[in-house]
Phi, psi and omega in degrees: 000322182298322180303325179290329182279328181294135177082007184294340180278355180303338179299339180271349180299130181081358181261151179258121178278125179269319181199167177239151177207188176227161169280138177240140174270123179255123177222128183056042179063016179248116178279136175237106180299138180266118184286352177270007180237158172210131179251130177254117175255125182266162180295338177274011176076005174284152180233140176235140179244135173253129177233122180258121175242170185302323185248001181200162174234122179254141176217119181208156178285139178269149178211182177298325180279321184249084184274194180306144179226159180221171182271011182215164178272143180283144174273161176304135179090353178262150175213160177255136178224166176278131177241107184285135175277102187303325182287351183235020178285143175076039178298308179049052178240138178266130182279115179263330178205166177211154179237125172257138177242125182244143178248152179083187181220154174058228183293340182262005181288140178211155182287128179246343181194157173214137177235140180249139187234149175271182184298329180271013178066029173266141180291138175265298175214155176229138184231126174265128180242019186297317181266218179260023182232155168260090189264115176283136179205164177293157179299320179299315180294322178297314181297324176297317179295316180297319178303322179286334183295328183303327180288332179275323189251344178081319181226132171237137178240134179251129178241121179259128179244127179234000184219151177278353178293136181269063179242157178295336182293339182272358179228143177238136177258125178224092180294145175262126182259000000 
């Protein structure tokens, strides 16, 4: 199952991110952003949703058939809507590469972070998925968190993706000992 999850962010390679948002649960006309989600809106108007759950990280393109999703079932009168993160509107950065960081080994391995990079190797955004949140943070703060993770998990693997091809050549595994 993990093999299917690895590399799922490759769909953003070569794409320009216009803005980021979250899924919000609306109840009684009050939106409550869900911190376990992150929405990527591309300049071509396509949307991708990231959902962080305790045992998995899902990332998929949204469509008319496949709309916003959450880790729970909605009650009558509740709905899911897009909640734009005002501080991150207008990113307009093209993803040239990305790095996934996985903790653990074998069947217990799970995604703890992902960073997106532009063509000049400058960070665009970094997301920590270690807990039950899709936490946006600076690259410096993410690396500090990752440095601490080695003591908890023993092994961290970094996978660099520079191509949309689903080949082993586009990813490198480099465990930290």
